[in-house]
Amino acid sequence: MSIYYSIDEALNRPQIPEEWIESIVTGCDGVCQFVSNLILQHAKYKKRTCLLALDGFLGVEWKSALHGIKELLKKEGLKFETIDFSYCYKSPSEIKKIAAPFLTNDPSFGFVFNKRLENFLNSDRLQELRKRLKNYKRKSTGPLLAGVMCFGCGAAIPRLRKLYDLVFYMDLTREELLNRSLKKPVYPLGSIGEDLPVHRSLKRLYYVDFQVLDRHKKYVLRHMDWYMDGNIVDVPKLLPRDVYEEVLSILAQYPFRIKPLYYPVTWGGTWLKRIRKLPESMINSGQACILPWENSVRIGLNDTVLEIPFLNLLWKEPIKIMGEYAFKKFRDNFPMVYYYDDGYEGGNMAIQVHPNTAYIKKHFNEPMRQDESYYILYTGSGAKTYLGLKEDADLDEFRQACVKAEKEGVPFEYDKYVNSIPTKPGDYLLIPAGTIHASGRNQVVLEIDGYLSAYGPGYTFHFYD
């Protein structure tokens, strides 16, 4: 797993009323003061402890947001208690046992997890927490306890949500999650589950954690009171749910830009790195990607910039973005991905193939196969694309050569078996699932794929790399 690279681009500036912008609170100090004021107002008018949920995505820095609230209320002579929701989870060994059947069928891939976050929770502890929250609601505030905040992934699950007076959701893009993991260990589902940072347990992350967390997030986004952009730890941005929803609805009415992500690969080249002015620290600019589950949208509102996962926008306005026909067929799942494959001054891609619909459903619990197309953007000398097998290819011989290369590291001349055609800018090639293919060296390809998958890297089976 390589760290993602991105540059300060793709900023959308929708026209929204000034009062909406003024409702956004930015920075740790501002957010903590605002939440403290909400608690004080509640204690004053409701005459009892204010119960809050701070839910959010994997990788959120929870405690940085909580300490400031506690200190501000302390100055008012009031107490503020916190409850770490992670204590409601089952033990790491129990969670691994639940996840294991979905991760052990294949050395590289898994089976899409079809359960919910609640399956990872200890029912006795959850019931204990529910009783504890109910007891807080029965008591008057008294002279000291102004607020209690339950924080962590899952804090606002359906069994608890209606007990809270206020629900906050702190979000994070997957780019930021993965990059944080590379810089500082972040563990799946808070402090439970795998004992490896998420970038070292990607199969678990994509097949299990993201499945339950995305389902849960869709639920909380519909019921929260406040949304928080937590991508910059020291500069969170808090906005009311109605403003969050209206901003996304307005953005979806017009053409908008998705923030692209760039990362190096073994066969990568230099073309994108040069024209996009990517960091010198990048080894190469092998691929730029737009994946619905991975990318984000950046929204400029005067001097404030929000960064929100693209999935959030898609969930809010699927028909505006995809149209009614695609929505009926795929619901709020975006059925396409885009890559810029940069092999200019690089090497050949692996000779590869993608599975058909029946295979991908049976083995991975995925709903749709990966059909591809290549639009050739830029070429150098000798550029070509591998597409299909040669008519006279000896398939048994080809298979034996592939197995020997894999097991013994013995290279072979795959041009003897795999068809290739010279390519030039403007060529467009269709590659149905089941077709052997690869982009050759010294060219840049816009790869447009029909694809709907939980697994970010995709189901690419290599014959020879």
XYZ file of C-alpha atoms in Angstrom:
465
model
C 0.000 0.000 0.000
C 1.500 3.337 -1.085
C 0.612 6.630 0.426
C -1.794 8.675 -1.660
C -0.591 11.907 -3.183
C -2.950 14.761 -3.947
C -2.553 18.391 -4.924
C -4.578 21.453 -4.031
C -7.071 21.296 -6.861
C -10.649 20.406 -7.756
C -12.190 23.071 -5.541
C -15.941 23.480 -6.050
C -17.544 26.813 -5.146
C -21.359 26.433 -5.110
C -23.383 29.593 -4.603
C -25.092 29.314 -1.238
C -26.682 31.887 1.114
C -24.287 33.795 3.351
C -26.181 32.797 6.490
C -25.398 29.138 5.782
C -21.695 29.920 5.631
C -21.938 31.882 8.863
C -23.434 28.833 10.601
C -20.205 26.843 10.069
C -17.886 26.685 13.069
C -14.175 26.048 12.446
C -11.176 25.176 14.602
C -10.855 23.183 17.824
C -11.396 26.202 20.075
C -14.447 27.380 18.152
C -16.051 23.931 17.981
C -15.428 23.201 21.665
C -16.862 26.573 22.681
C -19.913 26.036 20.466
C -20.631 22.554 21.837
C -20.099 23.789 25.397
C -22.667 26.536 24.800
C -25.149 23.957 23.487
C -24.680 21.923 26.667
C -25.098 24.988 28.883
C -28.291 26.032 27.079
C -29.705 22.547 27.409
C -28.889 22.380 31.121
C -30.488 25.776 31.648
C -33.783 25.094 29.881
C -34.207 21.316 30.262
C -32.956 21.219 33.855
C -31.100 17.946 33.354
C -27.886 16.496 32.021
C -27.418 16.886 28.259
C -26.675 13.566 26.528
C -24.565 13.747 23.384
C -23.250 11.215 20.880
C -20.046 11.863 18.973
C -20.071 9.177 16.315
C -17.710 9.028 13.391
C -15.562 7.093 10.981
C -12.547 4.920 11.580
C -9.361 6.888 12.260
C -10.960 9.922 13.946
C -8.899 11.599 16.690
C -11.662 11.496 19.307
C -10.049 12.839 22.429
C -8.694 16.048 20.888
C -12.297 17.211 20.514
C -13.366 16.184 24.018
C -10.687 17.727 26.218
C -11.526 21.311 25.260
C -15.229 20.892 26.076
C -14.392 19.469 29.490
C -12.064 22.368 30.321
C -14.573 25.038 29.230
C -17.357 23.561 31.360
C -14.954 23.180 34.259
C -14.454 26.958 34.202
C -18.225 27.273 34.642
C -18.060 25.005 37.683
C -19.686 22.140 35.803
C -18.652 18.571 35.103
C -18.532 16.892 31.720
C -18.251 13.110 31.491
C -17.292 10.975 28.513
C -18.059 7.347 27.694
C -15.826 5.478 25.270
C -18.217 3.408 23.147
C -15.440 0.963 22.248
C -16.044 -0.872 25.537
C -19.311 -2.146 24.013
C -17.446 -4.172 21.396
C -16.811 -7.861 21.687
C -13.253 -8.986 22.332
C -10.735 -8.841 19.470
C -10.675 -12.649 19.286
C -14.491 -12.804 18.992
C -14.512 -10.179 16.242
C -11.772 -11.950 14.319
C -13.825 -15.141 14.524
C -16.863 -13.351 13.049
C -14.787 -11.820 10.255
C -12.673 -14.889 9.501
C -15.098 -16.724 7.148
C -15.143 -13.650 4.923
C -11.354 -13.368 4.730
C -9.947 -16.885 4.435
C -11.298 -18.121 1.090
C -8.502 -16.589 -0.988
C -4.948 -15.372 -0.235
C -5.552 -12.000 -1.921
C -9.307 -11.421 -1.848
C -12.210 -11.896 0.533
C -15.995 -12.294 0.566
C -18.023 -9.101 1.095
C -19.235 -8.953 4.707
C -23.037 -8.981 4.816
C -23.614 -8.229 8.498
C -23.879 -4.990 10.463
C -21.890 -3.157 13.099
C -24.216 -4.522 15.773
C -22.816 -8.013 15.131
C -19.537 -6.843 16.682
C -21.148 -5.539 19.880
C -21.468 -7.226 23.260
C -25.208 -7.285 23.962
C -24.783 -7.212 27.760
C -22.505 -4.190 27.675
C -24.772 -2.456 25.185
C -27.759 -3.017 27.449
C -25.734 -1.736 30.402
C -24.878 1.440 28.477
C -28.506 1.915 27.471
C -29.604 1.734 31.126
C -26.850 4.137 32.108
C -27.964 6.696 29.534
C -31.602 6.350 30.606
C -30.604 7.035 34.210
C -28.894 10.255 33.153
C -32.083 11.365 31.401
C -34.161 10.791 34.548
C -31.940 12.917 36.744
C -31.928 16.682 36.988
C -28.688 18.439 36.187
C -28.066 19.475 39.744
C -25.130 21.691 40.559
C -22.426 19.823 38.648
C -23.015 17.355 35.776
C -23.909 19.388 32.698
C -23.194 16.923 29.932
C -22.293 13.341 29.090
C -20.851 12.469 25.675
C -20.634 8.925 24.334
C -17.968 8.849 21.630
C -16.621 6.364 19.114
C -17.554 4.431 15.973
C -21.139 3.255 16.515
C -22.060 5.537 19.422
C -25.335 6.511 17.703
C -26.530 3.042 16.673
C -30.330 2.701 16.383
C -30.700 1.152 19.861
C -29.183 4.251 21.464
C -29.799 7.155 19.103
C -33.142 8.330 20.498
C -31.698 8.562 24.005
C -29.372 11.394 22.968
C -30.285 15.047 22.975
C -27.702 15.859 20.293
C -25.926 13.642 17.758
C -22.672 14.637 16.037
C -20.930 12.742 13.251
C -17.201 13.342 12.663
C -16.206 12.217 9.183
C -12.937 11.308 7.519
C -12.021 10.560 3.924
C -10.464 7.202 3.159
C -7.452 9.004 1.737
C -6.862 10.645 5.115
C -7.517 7.402 7.012
C -4.979 5.432 4.972
C -2.386 8.193 5.102
C -2.831 8.568 8.872
C -2.341 4.849 9.239
C 0.964 5.022 7.393
C 2.136 7.898 9.563
C 0.694 6.729 12.876
C -0.961 3.401 13.744
C -4.749 3.449 13.460
C -6.633 0.250 14.323
C -9.816 -1.071 12.698
C -12.999 -0.117 14.546
C -11.173 1.975 17.145
C -9.096 -0.122 19.526
C -10.496 -3.539 18.670
C -10.230 -6.142 15.945
C -6.935 -6.549 14.100
C -3.753 -5.682 15.948
C -2.222 -4.264 12.758
C -2.543 -0.731 11.354
C -5.230 -0.601 8.664
C -2.734 -0.147 5.812
C -1.305 -3.564 6.739
C -4.693 -5.282 6.878
C -6.363 -3.915 3.759
C -8.348 -7.069 3.047
C -10.018 -6.826 6.447
C -10.520 -3.087 5.951
C -12.277 -3.312 2.579
C -14.246 -6.509 3.014
C -15.374 -6.053 6.620
C -14.704 -2.704 8.307
C -15.739 -0.434 5.449
C -18.879 -2.507 4.885
C -20.221 -2.091 8.417
C -18.997 1.476 8.871
C -20.515 2.724 5.609
C -23.883 1.147 6.398
C -23.782 2.704 9.829
C -22.705 6.100 8.493
C -25.603 6.198 6.024
C -27.949 5.719 8.965
C -26.373 8.363 11.207
C -26.170 10.972 8.435
C -29.956 10.814 8.153
C -30.491 11.368 11.886
C -27.569 13.506 13.090
C -27.898 17.087 14.294
C -24.401 18.207 13.326
C -21.835 17.096 10.751
C -18.118 17.539 11.361
C -15.316 17.469 8.804
C -12.468 15.913 10.817
C -9.822 15.608 8.096
C -7.577 18.275 9.640
C -7.155 17.375 13.312
C -6.476 20.935 14.473
C -9.120 22.527 12.226
C -12.405 20.601 12.458
C -15.413 22.168 10.730
C -18.863 21.827 12.269
C -22.092 22.544 10.406
C -25.801 21.914 11.036
C -27.328 18.918 9.259
C -29.701 21.048 7.186
C -26.784 23.173 5.909
C -24.719 20.044 5.190
C -27.588 18.550 3.187
C -28.442 21.748 1.308
C -24.813 22.343 0.310
C -24.602 18.824 -1.156
C -27.947 19.221 -2.943
C -26.847 22.478 -4.577
C -23.463 21.001 -5.536
C -25.189 18.069 -7.282
C -27.229 20.398 -9.507
C -24.195 21.476 -11.535
C -21.012 19.920 -12.934
C -18.615 19.362 -10.048
C -15.051 18.145 -9.713
C -13.878 15.165 -7.689
C -10.473 15.393 -6.043
C -8.156 12.975 -7.888
C -5.646 10.803 -6.061
C -2.249 9.776 -7.360
C 0.001 6.907 -6.364
C 3.097 5.127 -7.669
C 3.109 1.581 -9.075
C 5.903 -0.729 -10.196
C 5.353 -0.065 -13.907
C 4.616 3.654 -13.495
C 5.860 6.513 -15.618
C 6.476 10.257 -15.521
C 3.838 11.966 -17.680
C 1.258 12.710 -14.986
C 3.956 13.691 -12.515
C 5.217 16.299 -14.958
C 1.957 17.824 -16.209
C 0.242 17.786 -12.799
C 3.333 19.100 -10.980
C 3.208 16.255 -8.486
C 5.706 16.100 -5.583
C 9.294 15.261 -6.431
C 9.174 12.684 -3.641
C 6.898 10.495 -5.783
C 8.784 7.569 -7.296
C 6.511 7.721 -10.354
C 2.980 8.768 -11.221
C 1.740 5.337 -12.215
C -1.973 5.916 -11.604
C -4.434 8.648 -10.843
C -7.799 7.351 -9.764
C -11.367 8.415 -9.292
C -13.040 5.720 -7.227
C -16.415 6.558 -5.659
C -15.537 4.909 -2.347
C -12.042 6.445 -2.168
C -12.253 10.022 -3.425
C -13.687 13.180 -1.963
C -15.163 16.505 -3.025
C -13.647 19.789 -1.852
C -16.134 22.609 -1.321
C -15.018 26.212 -0.947
C -17.337 28.428 1.111
C -15.609 31.821 1.340
C -12.425 31.099 3.329
C -13.634 27.714 4.599
C -12.883 24.551 2.630
C -14.841 21.396 3.425
C -13.642 17.994 2.299
C -16.415 15.421 2.209
C -16.269 11.820 0.924
C -17.789 11.516 -2.535
C -19.950 8.671 -1.230
C -21.746 11.141 1.055
C -22.697 13.274 -1.940
C -23.792 10.205 -3.899
C -25.932 8.931 -1.019
C -27.593 12.338 -0.673
C -28.340 12.960 -4.369
C -28.014 9.715 -6.365
C -30.636 10.597 -8.993
C -29.197 14.050 -9.680
C -25.755 12.536 -10.192
C -26.580 9.265 -12.016
C -30.025 9.805 -13.494
C -33.172 7.769 -12.865
C -32.263 4.789 -15.063
C -28.883 4.186 -13.407
C -30.385 4.788 -9.959
C -33.055 2.129 -10.505
C -30.407 -0.340 -11.640
C -27.614 0.415 -9.130
C -29.398 2.395 -6.381
C -26.944 4.761 -4.718
C -23.851 2.889 -5.919
C -21.783 4.595 -8.604
C -21.148 1.898 -11.246
C -18.003 3.328 -12.871
C -14.398 4.091 -11.981
C -11.734 6.073 -13.801
C -7.955 5.671 -13.873
C -5.161 7.493 -15.638
C -2.634 4.711 -16.287
C 0.753 6.346 -16.809
C 3.354 4.033 -18.295
C 5.206 6.735 -20.245
C 8.925 6.094 -19.706
C 7.753 3.251 -17.470
C 7.010 -0.407 -18.137
C 4.300 -2.811 -19.226
C 1.355 -3.513 -16.962
C 0.916 -7.084 -15.783
C -0.767 -9.369 -18.298
C -4.164 -9.664 -16.640
C -7.857 -10.535 -16.788
C -11.015 -9.704 -14.808
C -13.606 -12.358 -13.824
C -17.124 -12.678 -15.209
C -20.341 -11.951 -13.298
C -21.029 -15.503 -12.107
C -17.501 -15.991 -10.793
C -17.301 -12.662 -8.980
C -20.679 -13.207 -7.303
C -19.933 -16.768 -6.219
C -16.422 -16.202 -4.890
C -16.494 -12.596 -3.619
C -20.190 -11.699 -3.096
C -19.833 -8.819 -5.555
C -22.782 -7.721 -7.719
C -21.076 -6.659 -10.950
C -18.149 -7.676 -13.106
C -15.433 -5.290 -14.289
C -15.667 -4.374 -17.971
C -12.963 -1.962 -19.081
C -12.084 0.419 -21.858
C -8.856 2.207 -22.765
C -8.752 5.652 -24.350
C -5.191 6.353 -25.465
C -4.118 9.832 -24.392
C -0.402 10.004 -25.079
C 2.206 7.702 -26.604
C 5.935 7.425 -27.147
C 7.919 5.145 -29.419
C 6.837 1.528 -29.536
C 3.527 2.095 -27.701
C 1.130 -0.831 -27.865
C -1.779 -2.423 -26.014
C -2.125 -6.117 -25.255
C -5.606 -7.345 -26.091
C -6.748 -10.973 -26.331
C -4.870 -14.160 -27.116
C -3.339 -14.954 -30.483
C -5.339 -17.290 -32.683
C -2.573 -19.902 -32.732
C -1.660 -19.609 -29.034
C -1.008 -22.938 -27.319
C -3.062 -22.463 -24.149
C -1.573 -25.405 -22.240
C 1.922 -24.175 -23.012
C 0.958 -20.641 -21.974
C -0.480 -21.890 -18.705
C 2.624 -23.921 -17.908
C 4.842 -20.902 -18.599
C 2.706 -18.727 -16.297
C 2.839 -21.282 -13.464
C 6.614 -21.679 -13.826
C 7.090 -17.920 -13.782
C 5.004 -17.635 -10.613
C 6.567 -20.531 -8.709
C 10.181 -20.373 -9.934
C 10.532 -16.764 -11.063
C 11.406 -17.813 -14.608
C 10.545 -15.101 -17.188
C 9.088 -15.970 -20.575
C 8.134 -14.241 -23.830
C 4.401 -13.663 -23.398
C 4.249 -11.931 -26.804
C 4.261 -15.461 -28.217
C 0.771 -16.012 -26.766
C -0.812 -12.594 -26.140
C -2.007 -10.433 -29.011
C -0.870 -6.794 -29.134
C -1.674 -3.853 -31.380
C 0.178 -0.563 -31.921
C -1.771 2.309 -30.346
C -1.836 6.061 -30.825
C -3.626 9.018 -29.182
C -7.362 8.891 -29.875
C -7.654 5.108 -30.090
C -10.451 3.632 -27.951
C -10.430 -0.050 -27.035
C -13.237 -2.050 -25.391
C -12.151 -4.813 -22.982
C -15.031 -7.013 -21.744
C -14.489 -9.029 -18.566
C -12.743 -12.296 -19.404
C -10.478 -10.668 -22.027
C -6.738 -10.914 -21.388
C -5.171 -7.456 -21.653
C -2.603 -4.906 -20.474
C -1.415 -1.420 -21.292
C 2.070 -1.531 -22.799
C 4.965 0.712 -21.833
C 5.443 4.234 -23.122
C 1.816 5.284 -23.212
C -0.787 7.001 -21.039
C -4.295 5.532 -20.930
C -7.580 6.893 -19.615
C -9.119 3.699 -18.257
C -12.916 3.857 -17.903
C -14.378 0.818 -16.199
C -17.871 -0.412 -15.518
C -17.375 -1.543 -11.963
C -19.284 -1.850 -8.704
C -17.245 -3.348 -5.904
C -16.485 -3.167 -2.219
C -12.855 -3.965 -2.842
C -10.980 -0.823 -3.858
C -8.029 -2.360 -5.741
C -10.363 -4.454 -7.904
C -10.318 -8.084 -9.034
C -7.316 -8.203 -11.335
C -5.905 -11.680 -11.927
C -2.316 -11.622 -13.170
C -1.011 -14.177 -15.655
C 2.464 -12.646 -15.706
C 3.919 -9.602 -13.981
